[in-house]
Amino acid sequence: MDIFQAAQAGNTIVLEKHINDGVDVNETDRNGNTALHYACEASLSCVKLLIEAEANVNPVGRKDNTPLHIAASLGEAAIAPLLIDAGANIHAENDYGWSPLQTAASRGDAEIVQVLLKAEADAYEDKIKNAMSAASQKGHSACLSILRDHLERPILEKASGNAELSSLDTVRL
């Protein structure tokens, strides 16, 4: 079992052996994916191991997807914050021009949409509107509501990150 198969299978024992044996954690397969891309399909423990082994959290793989795109597309809400905390680019765009936020909104994953918005993913109004369009086209009303609420937060709260300012209803976008 190679490093990619171990990561995809969630086999931490084999993955750790590869890491300890000096296998390059940033090696790519024939599709351009790294072990981290595969670990993001469902293995939180493998993602942790790879990040600890200094895996690049922003490699561009098949169809220009990053590991964060993979986590967003598969609903891996526990994995997305790990990647973000390790420095994943929340604004990266894939072949389709979609960010992880648009990917999550398109599949109706409200939890990941919230995680990404909290990290200021696609802080630009037009990018959030694109995510709203993706959610709307597929009938994902919960995601649409979260994105709309995010756009309507008071300007001062967004700028300062100060939750106490949320009571200032007079200053709205």
Short mmCIF file of C-alpha atoms in Angstrom, two decimals:
data_model
loop_
_atom_site.label_atom_id
_atom_site.label_comp_id
_atom_site.label_asym_id
_atom_site.label_seq_id
_atom_site.Cartn_x
_atom_site.Cartn_y
_atom_site.Cartn_z
CA MET A 1 0.00 0.00 0.00
CA ASP A 2 1.55 3.32 -1.07
CA ILE A 3 1.22 6.65 0.75
CA PHE A 4 -1.79 7.69 -1.37
CA GLN A 5 -3.68 4.46 -0.73
CA ALA A 6 -2.88 4.61 2.98
CA ALA A 7 -4.19 8.18 3.22
CA GLN A 8 -7.33 7.38 1.23
CA ALA A 9 -8.03 4.27 3.32
CA GLY A 10 -7.47 6.17 6.56
CA ASN A 11 -4.72 3.74 7.50
CA THR A 12 -2.68 5.78 9.99
CA ILE A 13 -0.30 2.90 10.76
CA VAL A 14 0.86 2.50 7.16
CA LEU A 15 0.82 6.27 6.59
CA GLU A 16 2.97 6.88 9.66
CA LYS A 17 5.39 4.17 8.49
CA HIS A 18 5.75 5.92 5.12
CA ILE A 19 6.36 9.24 6.88
CA ASN A 20 8.93 7.70 9.23
CA ASP A 21 10.63 6.01 6.26
CA GLY A 22 11.10 9.43 4.66
CA VAL A 23 8.54 9.22 1.88
CA ASP A 24 7.89 12.73 0.54
CA VAL A 25 4.46 13.75 1.89
CA ASN A 26 4.18 16.29 -0.94
CA GLU A 27 4.75 13.75 -3.71
CA THR A 28 2.01 13.77 -6.35
CA ASP A 29 0.38 10.86 -8.12
CA ARG A 30 -0.38 10.69 -11.85
CA ASN A 31 -3.46 12.90 -11.27
CA GLY A 32 -1.43 15.59 -9.50
CA ASN A 33 -2.95 14.80 -6.11
CA THR A 34 -0.99 14.46 -2.88
CA ALA A 35 -1.67 12.15 0.04
CA LEU A 36 -3.36 15.11 1.74
CA HIS A 37 -5.91 15.34 -1.08
CA TYR A 38 -6.82 11.70 -0.44
CA ALA A 39 -6.81 12.02 3.35
CA CYS A 40 -9.31 14.88 3.04
CA GLU A 41 -11.83 12.43 1.62
CA ALA A 42 -12.62 11.15 5.12
CA SER A 43 -9.66 10.66 7.43
CA LEU A 44 -9.23 13.32 10.07
CA SER A 45 -6.42 11.36 11.72
CA CYS A 46 -4.50 11.04 8.44
CA VAL A 47 -4.95 14.76 7.76
CA LYS A 48 -3.49 15.51 11.21
CA LEU A 49 -0.53 13.19 10.57
CA LEU A 50 0.23 14.76 7.22
CA ILE A 51 -0.02 18.32 8.55
CA GLU A 52 2.30 17.39 11.43
CA ALA A 53 4.70 15.97 8.82
CA GLU A 54 4.65 19.40 7.14
CA ALA A 55 2.56 18.49 4.14
CA ASN A 56 1.79 21.45 1.91
CA VAL A 57 -1.85 22.36 2.62
CA ASN A 58 -2.22 24.25 -0.68
CA PRO A 59 -1.16 21.85 -3.43
CA VAL A 60 -3.18 22.08 -6.61
CA GLY A 61 -4.31 18.66 -7.75
CA ARG A 62 -6.68 17.23 -10.31
CA LYS A 63 -8.95 19.91 -11.78
CA ASP A 64 -7.00 22.48 -9.73
CA ASN A 65 -8.68 21.34 -6.52
CA THR A 66 -6.85 21.96 -3.26
CA PRO A 67 -7.33 19.73 -0.21
CA LEU A 68 -9.77 22.36 1.11
CA HIS A 69 -11.86 22.02 -2.07
CA ILE A 70 -11.94 18.25 -1.46
CA ALA A 71 -13.04 18.68 2.17
CA ALA A 72 -15.69 21.22 1.11
CA SER A 73 -17.01 19.02 -1.70
CA LEU A 74 -17.33 15.97 0.54
CA GLY A 75 -18.77 17.65 3.63
CA GLU A 76 -15.74 17.07 5.84
CA ALA A 77 -16.58 19.73 8.44
CA ALA A 78 -13.99 18.48 10.95
CA ILE A 79 -11.20 18.55 8.37
CA ALA A 80 -11.81 22.04 6.92
CA PRO A 81 -10.85 23.95 10.11
CA LEU A 82 -7.63 21.92 10.44
CA LEU A 83 -6.62 22.87 6.93
CA ILE A 84 -7.52 26.52 7.50
CA ASP A 85 -5.57 26.65 10.77
CA ALA A 86 -2.58 25.16 8.94
CA GLY A 87 -2.71 27.94 6.33
CA ALA A 88 -4.96 26.59 3.57
CA ASN A 89 -5.84 29.22 0.98
CA ILE A 90 -9.55 29.82 1.48
CA HIS A 91 -9.71 31.89 -1.72
CA ALA A 92 -8.19 29.28 -4.07
CA GLU A 93 -10.13 28.67 -7.27
CA ASN A 94 -10.34 25.37 -9.13
CA ASP A 95 -10.78 24.71 -12.90
CA TYR A 96 -14.36 25.86 -12.66
CA GLY A 97 -13.37 29.12 -10.98
CA TRP A 98 -14.97 27.94 -7.76
CA SER A 99 -13.61 28.57 -4.30
CA PRO A 100 -14.14 26.13 -1.43
CA LEU A 101 -17.04 28.37 -0.30
CA GLN A 102 -18.81 28.07 -3.65
CA THR A 103 -18.15 24.33 -3.63
CA ALA A 104 -19.70 23.91 -0.17
CA ALA A 105 -22.67 26.17 -1.02
CA SER A 106 -23.33 24.22 -4.22
CA ARG A 107 -23.60 20.96 -2.30
CA GLY A 108 -25.72 22.55 0.45
CA ASP A 109 -23.25 22.07 3.28
CA ALA A 110 -24.29 24.77 5.75
CA GLU A 111 -21.74 23.69 8.37
CA ILE A 112 -18.76 24.10 6.04
CA VAL A 113 -20.18 27.34 4.65
CA GLN A 114 -20.19 28.69 8.22
CA VAL A 115 -16.64 27.46 8.88
CA LEU A 116 -15.39 29.15 5.71
CA LEU A 117 -17.24 32.41 6.36
CA LYS A 118 -15.84 32.51 9.89
CA ALA A 119 -12.38 32.31 8.31
CA GLU A 120 -13.38 35.23 6.04
CA ALA A 121 -13.50 33.09 2.93
CA ASP A 122 -14.44 35.11 -0.10
CA ALA A 123 -14.86 38.27 1.93
CA TYR A 124 -15.62 40.09 -1.29
CA GLU A 125 -19.31 40.71 -1.86
CA ASP A 126 -19.28 39.43 -5.46
CA LYS A 127 -17.74 36.10 -4.38
CA ILE A 128 -20.40 35.63 -1.70
CA LYS A 129 -23.06 36.44 -4.29
CA ASN A 130 -21.58 33.74 -6.55
CA ALA A 131 -21.83 31.26 -3.67
CA MET A 132 -25.42 32.41 -3.09
CA SER A 133 -26.19 31.76 -6.74
CA ALA A 134 -24.70 28.25 -6.51
CA ALA A 135 -26.77 27.50 -3.39
CA SER A 136 -29.93 28.97 -4.92
CA GLN A 137 -29.65 27.00 -8.17
CA LYS A 138 -29.63 23.76 -6.21
CA GLY A 139 -32.33 24.80 -3.72
CA HIS A 140 -30.08 24.90 -0.66
CA SER A 141 -32.07 27.41 1.38
CA ALA A 142 -30.07 26.98 4.61
CA CYS A 143 -26.83 27.91 2.84
CA LEU A 144 -28.54 30.76 1.04
CA SER A 145 -29.81 32.13 4.35
CA ILE A 146 -26.36 31.89 6.00
CA LEU A 147 -24.71 33.67 3.07
CA ARG A 148 -27.40 36.38 2.98
CA ASP A 149 -27.06 36.95 6.73
CA HIS A 150 -23.30 37.22 6.33
CA LEU A 151 -23.69 39.95 3.71
CA GLU A 152 -26.12 41.85 5.93
CA ARG A 153 -23.97 41.93 9.08
CA PRO A 154 -23.18 45.41 10.31
CA ILE A 155 -20.15 46.97 8.63
CA LEU A 156 -18.43 47.78 11.92
CA GLU A 157 -18.82 44.23 13.19
CA LYS A 158 -17.27 42.85 10.01
CA ALA A 159 -14.38 45.30 10.12
CA SER A 160 -13.49 44.82 13.76
CA GLY A 161 -14.65 41.28 14.46
CA ASN A 162 -16.23 42.65 17.64
CA ALA A 163 -19.44 40.77 18.44
CA GLU A 164 -20.51 43.49 20.90
CA LEU A 165 -21.03 45.83 17.98
CA SER A 166 -23.75 43.60 16.54
CA SER A 167 -26.30 45.60 18.52
CA LEU A 168 -25.61 48.62 16.33
CA ASP A 169 -28.48 47.98 13.96
CA THR A 170 -28.22 51.44 12.47
CA VAL A 171 -25.10 50.63 10.48
CA ARG A 172 -25.98 48.02 7.88
CA LEU A 173 -24.66 47.06 4.47
#
